[in-house]
């Protein structure tokens, strides 16, 4: 009872919380407003039916907020679509959307089925407001917006088109490749009912029945031309990315040095393996077989590294040599273990190396945008080494492999730290500036990763990209306070994976090749644009080259590294401020169902 009385007395002595006072102020606000229409599907008594939503967009000077009001209420991804729409509008126009607030008011006669299909038209509205453009009022569009500006696939094209025609629209823009839609048809044969899908030419169907002209569009810039007769000049780079003399002069000697180290490490591993007894164990647990396989893997990676070096793929050569060194060191560590060296002794040696590498990465000063990349990459690799050092694998060989990886990864820290000394530094940046960039991109990464997660859950696509994005996001959060450069690049990788998670929804076949080509152009242009402002995007170039090496083998890996390259080069360019892009007059042509063409 006495304890309770003391507790009550203590609570009574606490100061009472009070609401903050009301603040009032005045500021000048400039508004722009536009209303566009978007087709959607709603659940009717006899299945899904098309409806037309009104999307009213208001832009005002502000601080980068995006608000969404829906009537009736819709599903959660509308907020994510609006946020992404504004971000893409900023990318396409070259305007800093952080200087504005956007309000999207979405109204429909019926609750629409969830899905991001209004993302494209939301982006169109934001672009028109940023550029003060008047869009056509007899055109409607469906399609999700991808982070790279492309228009992603959606469902319900036919009922959406029917609703658009009934609302008086003359033109209907749909995502590329969706002119054919499949409908389920039931056929009865005696007492049995069979269901099968039949293709429907949406373009012909809507034109024949309603006179609605349907046009596929690949990206938001193409759609802008149809809506406004204006578009932005296509951004392409004609300059080589990985053949600049100074890049070869610096990266080639490093690649030669690392390949030589890998050769020497392999020879030591082969020598040790031939002279060490390693038990064969059992078919399901064969230590000698596993170590032998690692020796073969080391040799294969070494051969790839030498071939890449001969063909001037220097970063790829270094990466393959690194993989060879990991496997060779694992063989050496395994031989030491079976010759009587305990794992704790090996751990002690690796731990000291990792600790030294982490200290070097944390203490190396960052003076500009070149050293920001090199030190940031070094910090990321030091963290990677530390993670593998501290794994808790029970199997001795698993533990030895993690230790081998940690040791070799700690060595790559010094490669990156030394690289920055070979390039001319550009644009000073201090710790406050780095922390600000890290915070900015971390906040955006949180938003886009959450949105990608929602879309992935809804569609069943892209879970691996989402998983990768969350891993990078967690790393960014862990490093924010102590290793802000690493945190910045962790966030960029999280954004890149989230972008890919969104862009890969429904992608297959030729679409993958198109996406790879688009990502290639975006990355190479971003790299060239950074160079034009005297910033050498060495990390972006390295990732671009690594992605290029996978083009004929692994489209997904190529896309991933192209996206990394784009994100890094674009961040470097934007760190110097936004450069508004100029519009150009465009004559967009739509073909009717009967083959006639109209220019408008």
CSV table of C-alpha atoms in Angstrom, one decimal, residues 174-354:
chain,number,residue,atom,x,y,z
A,174,UNK,CA,-3.5,2.6,-72.9
A,175,UNK,CA,-0.1,1.0,-71.9
A,176,UNK,CA,2.1,-0.4,-74.6
A,177,UNK,CA,1.3,-4.1,-75.5
A,178,UNK,CA,-2.3,-4.1,-74.1
A,179,UNK,CA,-4.4,-3.7,-77.2
A,180,UNK,CA,-5.2,-7.4,-76.9
A,181,UNK,CA,-7.2,-8.5,-73.9
A,182,UNK,CA,-8.4,-12.0,-73.0
A,183,UNK,CA,-11.9,-12.7,-71.9
A,184,UNK,CA,-13.2,-15.9,-70.3
A,185,UNK,CA,-15.9,-17.6,-72.3
A,186,UNK,CA,-18.1,-20.5,-71.1
A,187,UNK,CA,-19.1,-23.3,-73.5
A,188,UNK,CA,-21.6,-26.0,-72.6
A,189,UNK,CA,-21.1,-29.5,-73.9
A,190,UNK,CA,-23.9,-31.8,-72.7
A,191,UNK,CA,-23.9,-31.6,-68.9
A,192,UNK,CA,-20.4,-30.1,-68.8
A,193,UNK,CA,-19.4,-26.4,-68.9
A,194,UNK,CA,-15.9,-25.6,-70.2
A,195,UNK,CA,-14.2,-22.2,-69.7
A,196,UNK,CA,-11.5,-20.9,-72.0
A,197,UNK,CA,-10.0,-17.5,-72.8
A,198,UNK,CA,-10.4,-15.8,-76.2
A,199,UNK,CA,-8.4,-12.8,-77.4
A,200,UNK,CA,-10.2,-9.5,-78.0
A,201,UNK,CA,-8.7,-6.7,-80.0
A,202,UNK,CA,-9.6,-3.8,-77.7
A,203,UNK,CA,-8.5,-1.2,-80.3
A,204,UNK,CA,-10.8,-2.5,-83.0
A,205,UNK,CA,-13.7,-3.4,-80.6
A,206,UNK,CA,-13.9,0.1,-79.1
A,207,UNK,CA,-13.6,1.8,-82.4
A,208,UNK,CA,-16.2,-0.3,-84.1
A,209,UNK,CA,-18.7,0.0,-81.3
A,210,UNK,CA,-18.1,3.5,-80.0
A,211,UNK,CA,-15.8,5.3,-82.5
A,212,UNK,CA,-13.2,5.6,-79.6
A,213,UNK,CA,-9.6,5.8,-81.0
A,214,UNK,CA,-7.2,3.8,-78.9
A,215,UNK,CA,-3.5,4.4,-78.8
A,216,UNK,CA,-0.7,2.5,-77.0
A,217,UNK,CA,1.9,4.7,-75.2
A,218,UNK,CA,5.2,3.6,-73.9
A,219,UNK,CA,5.9,6.5,-71.5
A,220,UNK,CA,4.6,9.7,-70.0
A,221,UNK,CA,6.5,11.9,-72.4
A,222,UNK,CA,4.7,10.2,-75.3
A,223,UNK,CA,1.4,10.6,-73.6
A,224,UNK,CA,2.2,14.3,-73.0
A,225,UNK,CA,2.6,14.8,-76.7
A,226,UNK,CA,-0.9,13.4,-77.3
A,227,UNK,CA,-2.5,15.4,-74.5
A,228,UNK,CA,-0.8,18.8,-75.2
A,229,UNK,CA,1.1,18.7,-78.5
A,230,UNK,CA,4.3,19.3,-76.4
A,231,UNK,CA,6.9,16.9,-75.2
A,232,UNK,CA,10.4,17.0,-73.8
A,233,UNK,CA,13.4,16.1,-76.0
A,234,UNK,CA,14.4,12.5,-75.7
A,235,UNK,CA,17.5,12.2,-73.5
A,236,UNK,CA,20.1,10.0,-75.0
A,237,UNK,CA,23.9,9.9,-74.7
A,238,UNK,CA,26.2,9.5,-77.7
A,239,UNK,CA,29.3,9.5,-75.6
A,240,UNK,CA,31.0,6.3,-74.5
A,241,UNK,CA,30.6,5.5,-70.8
A,242,UNK,CA,33.4,3.0,-70.1
A,243,UNK,CA,36.1,3.9,-72.6
A,244,UNK,CA,37.2,7.3,-71.4
A,245,UNK,CA,41.0,7.3,-71.4
A,246,UNK,CA,41.3,8.5,-67.8
A,247,UNK,CA,38.9,5.8,-66.6
A,248,UNK,CA,41.0,3.1,-68.3
A,249,UNK,CA,44.2,4.6,-67.2
A,250,UNK,CA,43.1,4.4,-63.5
A,251,UNK,CA,40.9,1.3,-63.5
A,252,UNK,CA,43.1,-0.9,-65.7
A,253,UNK,CA,46.1,-1.0,-63.4
A,254,UNK,CA,43.9,-1.8,-60.4
A,255,UNK,CA,42.2,-4.6,-62.3
A,256,UNK,CA,45.7,-6.0,-63.3
A,257,UNK,CA,46.8,-5.8,-59.7
A,258,UNK,CA,43.7,-7.6,-58.3
A,259,UNK,CA,43.8,-10.3,-61.0
A,260,UNK,CA,47.5,-10.9,-60.1
A,261,UNK,CA,46.6,-11.2,-56.5
A,262,UNK,CA,43.8,-13.7,-57.4
A,263,UNK,CA,46.2,-15.8,-59.4
A,264,UNK,CA,48.7,-16.0,-56.5
A,265,UNK,CA,45.9,-16.8,-54.0
A,266,UNK,CA,44.6,-19.6,-56.3
A,267,UNK,CA,48.1,-21.1,-56.6
A,268,UNK,CA,48.4,-21.1,-52.8
A,269,UNK,CA,45.0,-22.7,-52.4
A,270,UNK,CA,45.7,-25.4,-55.0
A,271,UNK,CA,49.1,-26.1,-53.3
A,272,UNK,CA,47.4,-26.4,-49.8
A,273,UNK,CA,44.5,-28.6,-51.1
A,274,UNK,CA,46.9,-31.1,-52.8
A,275,UNK,CA,48.8,-31.5,-49.5
A,276,UNK,CA,46.0,-31.6,-47.0
A,277,UNK,CA,43.8,-34.6,-45.9
A,278,UNK,CA,40.2,-33.5,-45.8
A,279,UNK,CA,37.6,-36.2,-45.0
A,280,UNK,CA,35.0,-37.2,-47.6
A,281,UNK,CA,32.3,-37.6,-45.0
A,282,UNK,CA,28.9,-38.6,-46.4
A,283,UNK,CA,27.1,-38.0,-49.7
A,284,UNK,CA,25.0,-35.3,-48.0
A,285,UNK,CA,27.9,-33.8,-46.1
A,286,UNK,CA,31.2,-34.2,-48.0
A,287,UNK,CA,33.8,-31.7,-46.7
A,288,UNK,CA,36.4,-32.6,-49.3
A,289,UNK,CA,33.9,-32.4,-52.1
A,290,UNK,CA,32.8,-28.9,-51.0
A,291,UNK,CA,36.4,-27.6,-50.7
A,292,UNK,CA,37.2,-29.1,-54.1
A,293,UNK,CA,34.2,-27.4,-55.6
A,294,UNK,CA,35.3,-24.0,-54.1
A,295,UNK,CA,38.7,-24.5,-55.7
A,296,UNK,CA,37.1,-25.1,-59.1
A,297,UNK,CA,34.8,-22.0,-58.5
A,298,UNK,CA,37.9,-19.9,-57.8
A,299,UNK,CA,39.5,-21.1,-61.0
A,300,UNK,CA,36.4,-20.4,-63.1
A,301,UNK,CA,36.1,-16.9,-61.6
A,302,UNK,CA,39.8,-16.2,-62.2
A,303,UNK,CA,39.4,-17.2,-65.9
A,304,UNK,CA,36.4,-14.9,-66.2
A,305,UNK,CA,38.4,-12.1,-64.6
A,306,UNK,CA,41.3,-12.5,-67.0
A,307,UNK,CA,38.9,-12.6,-70.0
A,308,UNK,CA,37.2,-9.4,-68.8
A,309,UNK,CA,40.5,-7.7,-68.3
A,310,UNK,CA,41.5,-8.5,-71.9
A,311,UNK,CA,38.2,-7.0,-73.1
A,312,UNK,CA,38.5,-3.8,-71.0
A,313,UNK,CA,35.7,-4.6,-68.6
A,314,UNK,CA,37.7,-3.5,-65.6
A,315,UNK,CA,35.2,-3.4,-62.8
A,316,UNK,CA,33.7,-6.7,-63.9
A,317,UNK,CA,37.3,-8.1,-63.9
A,318,UNK,CA,37.9,-6.8,-60.4
A,319,UNK,CA,34.6,-8.3,-59.2
A,320,UNK,CA,35.3,-11.7,-60.6
A,321,UNK,CA,38.8,-11.7,-59.2
A,322,UNK,CA,37.3,-10.8,-55.8
A,323,UNK,CA,35.0,-13.8,-56.1
A,324,UNK,CA,38.0,-16.0,-57.0
A,325,UNK,CA,39.9,-14.7,-54.0
A,326,UNK,CA,37.1,-15.5,-51.6
A,327,UNK,CA,36.9,-19.1,-52.7
A,328,UNK,CA,40.7,-19.5,-52.8
A,329,UNK,CA,41.0,-18.1,-49.2
A,330,UNK,CA,38.2,-20.4,-48.1
A,331,UNK,CA,40.2,-23.4,-49.4
A,332,UNK,CA,43.3,-22.1,-47.6
A,333,UNK,CA,41.3,-21.6,-44.3
A,334,UNK,CA,39.7,-25.1,-44.7
A,335,UNK,CA,43.1,-26.7,-45.1
A,336,UNK,CA,44.4,-24.8,-42.1
A,337,UNK,CA,41.4,-26.0,-40.1
A,338,UNK,CA,41.9,-29.7,-41.1
A,339,UNK,CA,45.7,-29.3,-40.3
A,340,UNK,CA,44.9,-28.4,-36.7
A,341,UNK,CA,44.4,-24.6,-36.7
A,342,UNK,CA,41.3,-23.8,-34.6
A,343,UNK,CA,38.6,-21.4,-36.0
A,344,UNK,CA,39.1,-18.9,-33.2
A,345,UNK,CA,42.6,-18.3,-34.4
A,346,UNK,CA,41.4,-17.6,-37.9
A,347,UNK,CA,38.6,-15.5,-36.5
A,348,UNK,CA,41.0,-13.4,-34.5
A,349,UNK,CA,43.1,-12.6,-37.6
A,350,UNK,CA,40.0,-11.8,-39.7
A,351,UNK,CA,38.5,-9.7,-37.0
A,352,UNK,CA,41.6,-7.5,-36.8
A,353,UNK,CA,41.6,-6.9,-40.5
A,354,UNK,CA,37.9,-6.0,-40.6
